[in-house]
Structures are given as structure tokens and as C-alpha cells.
XYZ file of N, CA and C in Angstrom:
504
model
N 0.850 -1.163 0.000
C 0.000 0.000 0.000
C 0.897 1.228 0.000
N 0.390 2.354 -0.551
C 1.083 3.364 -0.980
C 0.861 4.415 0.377
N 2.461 4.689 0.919
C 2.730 5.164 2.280
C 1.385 6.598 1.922
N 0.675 6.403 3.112
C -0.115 8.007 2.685
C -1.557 8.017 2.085
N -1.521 6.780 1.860
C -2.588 6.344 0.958
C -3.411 6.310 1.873
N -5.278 6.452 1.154
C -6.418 6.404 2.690
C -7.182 5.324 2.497
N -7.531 4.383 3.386
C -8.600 2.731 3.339
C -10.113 3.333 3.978
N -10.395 2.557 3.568
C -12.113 2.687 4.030
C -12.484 1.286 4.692
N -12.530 1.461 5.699
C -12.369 0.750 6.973
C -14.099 0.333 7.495
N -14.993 0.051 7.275
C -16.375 -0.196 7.783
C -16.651 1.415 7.821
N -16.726 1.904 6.418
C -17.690 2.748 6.119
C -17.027 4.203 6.458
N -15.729 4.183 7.088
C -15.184 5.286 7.524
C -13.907 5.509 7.027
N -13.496 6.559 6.623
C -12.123 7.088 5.837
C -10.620 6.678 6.966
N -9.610 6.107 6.899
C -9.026 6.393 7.515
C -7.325 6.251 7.166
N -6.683 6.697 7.757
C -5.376 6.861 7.378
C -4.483 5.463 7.615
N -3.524 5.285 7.193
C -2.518 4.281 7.123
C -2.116 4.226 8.765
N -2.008 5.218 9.769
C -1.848 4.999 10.972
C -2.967 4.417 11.686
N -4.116 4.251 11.166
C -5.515 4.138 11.484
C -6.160 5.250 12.191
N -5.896 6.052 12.421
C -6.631 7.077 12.749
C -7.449 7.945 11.905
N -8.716 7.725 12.188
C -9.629 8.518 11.091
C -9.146 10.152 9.941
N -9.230 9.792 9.093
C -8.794 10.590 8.482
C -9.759 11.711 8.527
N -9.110 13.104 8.221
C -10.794 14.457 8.596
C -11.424 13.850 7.457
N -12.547 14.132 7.526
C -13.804 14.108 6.391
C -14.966 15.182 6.677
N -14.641 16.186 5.750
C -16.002 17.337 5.775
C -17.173 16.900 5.683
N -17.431 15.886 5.017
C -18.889 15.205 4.929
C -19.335 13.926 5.658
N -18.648 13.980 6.416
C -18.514 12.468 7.642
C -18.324 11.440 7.273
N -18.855 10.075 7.983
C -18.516 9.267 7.707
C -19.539 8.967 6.189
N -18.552 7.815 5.619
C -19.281 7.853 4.233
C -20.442 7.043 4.584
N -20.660 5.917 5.658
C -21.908 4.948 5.563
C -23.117 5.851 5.484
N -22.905 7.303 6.483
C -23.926 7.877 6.259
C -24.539 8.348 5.250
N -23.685 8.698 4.266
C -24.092 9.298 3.141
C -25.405 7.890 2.113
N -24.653 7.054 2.424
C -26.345 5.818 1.826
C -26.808 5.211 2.891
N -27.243 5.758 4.150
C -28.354 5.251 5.198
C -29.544 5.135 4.267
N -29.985 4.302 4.683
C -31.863 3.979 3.757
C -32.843 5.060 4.928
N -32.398 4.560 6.040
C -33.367 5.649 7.181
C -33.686 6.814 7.172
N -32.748 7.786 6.621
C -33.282 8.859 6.370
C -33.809 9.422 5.053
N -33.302 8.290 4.202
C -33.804 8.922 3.251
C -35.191 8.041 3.158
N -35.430 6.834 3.632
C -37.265 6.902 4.025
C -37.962 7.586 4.525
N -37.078 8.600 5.581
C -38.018 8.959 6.519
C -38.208 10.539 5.286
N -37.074 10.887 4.347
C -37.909 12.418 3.948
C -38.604 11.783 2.584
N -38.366 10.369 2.079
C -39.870 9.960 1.075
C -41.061 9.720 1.861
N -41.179 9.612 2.842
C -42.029 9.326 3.327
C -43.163 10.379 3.883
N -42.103 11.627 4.264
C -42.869 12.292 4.932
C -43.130 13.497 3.784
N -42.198 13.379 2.964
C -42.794 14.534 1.608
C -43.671 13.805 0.938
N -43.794 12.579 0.930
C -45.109 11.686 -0.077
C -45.984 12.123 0.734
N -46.175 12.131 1.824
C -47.065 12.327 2.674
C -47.817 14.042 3.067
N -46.885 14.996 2.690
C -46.971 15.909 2.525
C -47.766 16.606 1.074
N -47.181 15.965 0.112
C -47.861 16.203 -1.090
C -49.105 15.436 -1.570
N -49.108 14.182 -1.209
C -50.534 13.602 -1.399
C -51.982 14.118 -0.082
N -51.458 14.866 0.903
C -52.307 15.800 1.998
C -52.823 16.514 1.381
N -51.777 17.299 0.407
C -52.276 18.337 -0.034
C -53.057 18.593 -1.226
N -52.924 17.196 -1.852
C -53.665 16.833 -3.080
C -54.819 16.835 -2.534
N -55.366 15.824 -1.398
C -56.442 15.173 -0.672
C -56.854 16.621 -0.501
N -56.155 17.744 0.460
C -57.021 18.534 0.741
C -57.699 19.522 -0.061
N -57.214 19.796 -1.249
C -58.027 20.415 -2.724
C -58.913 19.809 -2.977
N -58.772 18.065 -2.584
C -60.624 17.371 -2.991
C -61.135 17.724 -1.764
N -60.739 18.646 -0.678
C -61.822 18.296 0.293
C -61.975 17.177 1.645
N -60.573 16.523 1.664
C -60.695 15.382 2.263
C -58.772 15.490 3.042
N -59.084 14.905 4.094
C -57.238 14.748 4.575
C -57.383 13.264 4.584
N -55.800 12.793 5.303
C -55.749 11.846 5.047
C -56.131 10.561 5.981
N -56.460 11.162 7.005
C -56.960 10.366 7.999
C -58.519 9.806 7.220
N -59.090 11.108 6.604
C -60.353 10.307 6.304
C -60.411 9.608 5.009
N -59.328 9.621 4.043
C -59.131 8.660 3.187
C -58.630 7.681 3.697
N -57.660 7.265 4.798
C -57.316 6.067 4.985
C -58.406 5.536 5.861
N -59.266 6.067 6.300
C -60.604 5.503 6.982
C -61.592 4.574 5.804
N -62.228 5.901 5.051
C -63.055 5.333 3.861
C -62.252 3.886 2.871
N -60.859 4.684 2.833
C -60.456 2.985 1.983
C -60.740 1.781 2.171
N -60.026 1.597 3.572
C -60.421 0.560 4.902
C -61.177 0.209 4.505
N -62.434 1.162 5.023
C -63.911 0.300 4.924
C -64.487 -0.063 3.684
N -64.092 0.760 2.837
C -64.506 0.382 1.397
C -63.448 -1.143 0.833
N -62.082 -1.029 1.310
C -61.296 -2.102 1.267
C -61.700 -3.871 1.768
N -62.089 -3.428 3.092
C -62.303 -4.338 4.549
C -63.919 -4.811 4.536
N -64.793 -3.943 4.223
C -65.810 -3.977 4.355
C -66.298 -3.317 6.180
N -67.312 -3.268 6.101
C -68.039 -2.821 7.505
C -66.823 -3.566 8.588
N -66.232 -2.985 9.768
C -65.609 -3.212 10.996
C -65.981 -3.195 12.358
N -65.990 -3.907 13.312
C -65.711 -3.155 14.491
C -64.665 -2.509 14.835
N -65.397 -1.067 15.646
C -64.606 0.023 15.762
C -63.133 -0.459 16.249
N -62.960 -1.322 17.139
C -61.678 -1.951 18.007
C -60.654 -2.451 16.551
N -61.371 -3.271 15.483
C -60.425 -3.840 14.503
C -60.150 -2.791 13.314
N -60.888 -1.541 13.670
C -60.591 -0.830 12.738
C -59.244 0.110 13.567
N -59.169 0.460 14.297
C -58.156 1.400 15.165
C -57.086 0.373 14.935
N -57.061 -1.263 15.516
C -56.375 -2.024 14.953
C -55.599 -1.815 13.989
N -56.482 -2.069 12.603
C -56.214 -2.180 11.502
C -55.072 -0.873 10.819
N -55.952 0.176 11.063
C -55.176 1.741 11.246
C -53.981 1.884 12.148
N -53.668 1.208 12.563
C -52.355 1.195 14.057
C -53.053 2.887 14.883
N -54.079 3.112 15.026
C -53.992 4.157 15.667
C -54.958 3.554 17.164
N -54.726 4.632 18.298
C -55.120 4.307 19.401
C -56.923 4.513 19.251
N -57.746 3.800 19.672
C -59.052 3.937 20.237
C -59.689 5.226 20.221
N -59.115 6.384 21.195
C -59.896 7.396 21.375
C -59.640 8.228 20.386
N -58.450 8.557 19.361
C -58.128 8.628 18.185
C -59.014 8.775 17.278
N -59.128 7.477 17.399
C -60.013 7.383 16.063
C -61.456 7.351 16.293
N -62.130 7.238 17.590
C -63.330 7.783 17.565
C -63.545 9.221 17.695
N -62.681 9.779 17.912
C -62.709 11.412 17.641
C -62.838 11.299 16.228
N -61.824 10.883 15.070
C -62.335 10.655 13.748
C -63.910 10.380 13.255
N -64.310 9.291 14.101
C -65.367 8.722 13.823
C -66.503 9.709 13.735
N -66.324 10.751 14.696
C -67.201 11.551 15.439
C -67.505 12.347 14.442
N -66.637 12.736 14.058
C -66.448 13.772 13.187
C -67.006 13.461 11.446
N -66.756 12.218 11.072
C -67.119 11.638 9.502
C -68.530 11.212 9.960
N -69.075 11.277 11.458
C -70.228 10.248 11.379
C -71.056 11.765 10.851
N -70.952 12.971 11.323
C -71.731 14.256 11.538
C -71.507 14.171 10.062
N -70.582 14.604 9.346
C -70.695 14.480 7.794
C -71.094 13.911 6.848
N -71.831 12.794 7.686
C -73.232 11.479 6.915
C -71.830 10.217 5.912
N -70.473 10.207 6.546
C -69.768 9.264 5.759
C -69.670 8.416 6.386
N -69.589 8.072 7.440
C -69.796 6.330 8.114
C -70.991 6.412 9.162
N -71.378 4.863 8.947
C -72.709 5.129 10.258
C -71.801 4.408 11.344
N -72.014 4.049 12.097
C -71.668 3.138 13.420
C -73.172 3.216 14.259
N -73.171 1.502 14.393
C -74.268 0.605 15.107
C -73.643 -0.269 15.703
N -74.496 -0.651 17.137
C -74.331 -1.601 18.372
C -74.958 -2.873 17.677
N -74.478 -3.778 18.615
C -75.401 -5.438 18.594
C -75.887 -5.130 19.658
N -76.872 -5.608 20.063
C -77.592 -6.110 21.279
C -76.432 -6.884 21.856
N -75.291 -8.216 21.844
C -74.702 -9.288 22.496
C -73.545 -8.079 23.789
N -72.751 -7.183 23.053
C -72.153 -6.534 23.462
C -72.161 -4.621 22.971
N -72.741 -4.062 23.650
C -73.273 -2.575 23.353
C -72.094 -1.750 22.899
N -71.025 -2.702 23.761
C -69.680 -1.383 23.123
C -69.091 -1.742 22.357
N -69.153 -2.437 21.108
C -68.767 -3.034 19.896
C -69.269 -2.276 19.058
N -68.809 -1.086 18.616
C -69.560 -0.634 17.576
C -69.439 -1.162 16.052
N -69.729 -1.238 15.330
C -69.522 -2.147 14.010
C -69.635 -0.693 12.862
N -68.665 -0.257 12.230
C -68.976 1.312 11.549
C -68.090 0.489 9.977
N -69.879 1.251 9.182
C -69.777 1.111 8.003
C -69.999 2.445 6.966
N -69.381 1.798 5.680
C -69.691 3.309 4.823
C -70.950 3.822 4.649
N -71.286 5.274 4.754
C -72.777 4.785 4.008
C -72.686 5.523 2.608
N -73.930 6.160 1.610
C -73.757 6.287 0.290
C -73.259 7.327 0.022
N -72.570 8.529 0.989
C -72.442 9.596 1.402
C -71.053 9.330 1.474
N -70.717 8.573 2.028
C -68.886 7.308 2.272
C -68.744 7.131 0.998
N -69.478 6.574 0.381
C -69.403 5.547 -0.649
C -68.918 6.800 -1.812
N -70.080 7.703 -2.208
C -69.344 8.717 -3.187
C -68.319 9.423 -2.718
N -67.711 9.789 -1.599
C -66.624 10.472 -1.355
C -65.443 9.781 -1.579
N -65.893 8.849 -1.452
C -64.407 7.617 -1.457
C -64.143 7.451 -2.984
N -65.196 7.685 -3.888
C -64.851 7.155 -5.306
C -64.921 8.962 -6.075
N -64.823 9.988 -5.525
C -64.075 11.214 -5.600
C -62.712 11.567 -5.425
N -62.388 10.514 -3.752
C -61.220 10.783 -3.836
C -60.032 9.546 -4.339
N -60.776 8.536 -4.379
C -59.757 7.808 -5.382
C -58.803 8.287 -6.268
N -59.873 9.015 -7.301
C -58.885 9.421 -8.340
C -57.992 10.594 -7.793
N -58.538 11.099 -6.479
C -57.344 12.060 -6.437
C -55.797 11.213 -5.810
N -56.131 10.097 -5.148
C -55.343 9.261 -4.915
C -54.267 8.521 -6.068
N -55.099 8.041 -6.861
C -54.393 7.281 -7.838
C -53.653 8.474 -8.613
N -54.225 9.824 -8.883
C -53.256 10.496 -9.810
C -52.213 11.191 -8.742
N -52.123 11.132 -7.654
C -50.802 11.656 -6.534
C -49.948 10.065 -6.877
N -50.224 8.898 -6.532
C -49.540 8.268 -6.825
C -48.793 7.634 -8.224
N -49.483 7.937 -9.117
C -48.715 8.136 -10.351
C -47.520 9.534 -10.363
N -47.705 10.356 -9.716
C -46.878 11.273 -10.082
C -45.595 10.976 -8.841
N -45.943 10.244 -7.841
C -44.829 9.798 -6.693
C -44.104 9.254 -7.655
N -44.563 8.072 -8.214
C -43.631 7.124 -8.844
C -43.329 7.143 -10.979
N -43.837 8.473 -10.264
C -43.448 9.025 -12.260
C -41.634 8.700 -12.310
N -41.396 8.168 -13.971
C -40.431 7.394 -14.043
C -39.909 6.154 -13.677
N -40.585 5.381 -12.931
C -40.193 4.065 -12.658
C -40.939 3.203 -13.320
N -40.346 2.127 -13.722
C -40.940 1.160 -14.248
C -41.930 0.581 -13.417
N -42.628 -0.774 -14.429
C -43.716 -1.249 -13.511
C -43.446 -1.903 -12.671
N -41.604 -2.691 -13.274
C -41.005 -3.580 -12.707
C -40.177 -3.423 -11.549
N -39.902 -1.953 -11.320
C -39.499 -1.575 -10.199
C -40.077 -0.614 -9.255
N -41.550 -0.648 -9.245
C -42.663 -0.205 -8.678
C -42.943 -1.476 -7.793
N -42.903 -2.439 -8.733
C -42.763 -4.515 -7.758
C -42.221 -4.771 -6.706
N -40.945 -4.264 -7.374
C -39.736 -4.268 -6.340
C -39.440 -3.508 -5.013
N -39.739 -2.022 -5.269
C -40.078 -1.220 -4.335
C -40.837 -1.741 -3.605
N -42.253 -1.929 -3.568
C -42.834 -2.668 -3.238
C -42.428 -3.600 -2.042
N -42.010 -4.460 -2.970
C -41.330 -5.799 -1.955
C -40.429 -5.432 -0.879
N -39.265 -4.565 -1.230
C -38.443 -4.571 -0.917
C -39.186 -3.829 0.628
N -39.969 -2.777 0.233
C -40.490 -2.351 1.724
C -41.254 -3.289 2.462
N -41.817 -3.840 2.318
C -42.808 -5.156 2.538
C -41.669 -5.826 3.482
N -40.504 -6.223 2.747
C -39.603 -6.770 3.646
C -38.570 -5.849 4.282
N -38.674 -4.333 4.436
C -38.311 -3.712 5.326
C -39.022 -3.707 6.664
N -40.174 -3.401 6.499
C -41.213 -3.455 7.407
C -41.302 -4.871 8.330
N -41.471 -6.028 7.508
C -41.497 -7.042 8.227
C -39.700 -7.690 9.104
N -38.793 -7.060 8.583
C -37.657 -6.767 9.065
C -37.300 -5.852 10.688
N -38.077 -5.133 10.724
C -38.138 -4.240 11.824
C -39.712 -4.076 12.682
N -40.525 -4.631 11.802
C -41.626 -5.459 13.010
C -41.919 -6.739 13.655
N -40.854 -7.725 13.113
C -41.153 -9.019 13.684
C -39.647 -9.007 14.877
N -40.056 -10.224 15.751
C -38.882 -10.603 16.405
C -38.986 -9.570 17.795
């Protein structure tokens, strides 16, 4: 090795004495962390498809509600908060709020009174197929330029990020 010369040592620059060599831009692993750069696709996808949603009229809490149910069919309230990873009182504050706007009903059984079971109604039903398309055309423009074949992949590959850092 050439006296002077610099190795890259687990992701970090360093000199022939081993002592880190300076680096203005730090260590290099950082520069391709996946973590942050999920966390600003994630939160600018999330930012720009809000803002799509909110020109139709709708955020995103109550599109990922209506999908659900339009997805899932009718729920109890417990498997829908579930389903949503959000807490209980959460989402019946949601509830509260879409029920006054005539988009989901929620009804009891007689067996157990606090089971509410909340479905779309036709009021749900057209809002949800309004904001579809505002959905589907935010997500065409997320993934404008990628193939179909690596729309798959993406895909997967988060699928098995996720199940990577939620199991175990």
C-alpha cells in the first residue's frame, strides 16, 4: 500500500496509521443510510398527497378511513383502530367527526353494546370514489419514471423492510 494512501475501513475514511482521516462530509456509511432517506420519502409523499387530498376536500386520515372500509368492508370500531395502528380514542374522535358528515354510520349489537360495528354509508361511498382518483393520480406522479417492474420491487423490498423491523 502506498505510504499516505487512505482505506475505508467499515464505512469510515481512515489513514494508514488508522486514525480517522478528517472528512467534511462524515462518515461515508452515512451518506447511503436507507433511514433517512425513508423517513424524507415518506414524509414529503405524505406531505404532497395531503395536499392533493385537501383540494378534494378530504385529509388523510379520512381517506385512509373510507379505503379501509370500502377495502375491509363494515368493521368493528376496536379492529378498525387495529387495523389503522392508531389508538381507540383517536379514532373515535375521527369517527365523530365523519359520522356528523353522513360518511360512516356506526351501530351496536344487542350481544355486546360497546362493539360498535362502523360502516360506509352512500355519502362514504361517493366520497371515497371522488377521492380515489385524487389518490391514484398523486400516486402516479410519486412514482413518475419508474418502471412497472421496479414499482414490484419497491414494493417488496419495503414489505420486507417493514417485516424486518416489526417481527422478532
Amino acid at each position: 500500500m502506498n505510504a499516505g494512501a487512505e482505506v475505508v475501513v467499515r464505512g469510515q475514511e481512515h489513514s494508514p496509521s488508522g486514525r480517522s482521516a478528517p472528512s467534511e462530509a462524515g462518515p461515508t456509511w452515512l451518506h447511503r443510510s436507507i433511514a433517512p432517506k425513508l423517513r424524507q420519502a415518506a414524509k414529503e409523499s405524505r406531505t404532497f398527497f395531503e395536499a392533493e387530498l385537501g383540494r378534494a376536500g378530504a385529509t388523510f386520515t379520512t381517506w385512509t378511513m373510507l379505503a379501509t372500509l370500502k377495502l375491509e368492508g363494515p368493521m368493528i370500531q376496536r379492529a378498525l383502530a387495529r387495523y389503522l395502528n392508531i389508538e381507540g380514542p383517536t379514532l373515535s374522535r375521527h369517527l365523530e367527526t365523519m359520522e356528523r358528515r353522513g360518511l360512516v354510520a356506526r351501530t351496536r349489537d344487542g350481544a355486546d353494546r360497546r362493539a360498535a360495528t362502523v360502516a360506509l354509508t352512500a355519502d362514504g361511498e361517493r366520497m371515497y370514489a371522488d377521492i380515489e382518483a385524487v389518490a391514484l393520480k398523486s400516486q402516479q406522479r410519486m412514482l413518475e419514471g419508474l418502471s412497472d417492474e421496479e414499482v414490484e420491487q419497491l414494493g417488496s423490498l419495503l414489505d420486507r423492510i417493514l417485516r424486518n423491523v416489526t417481527s422478532g
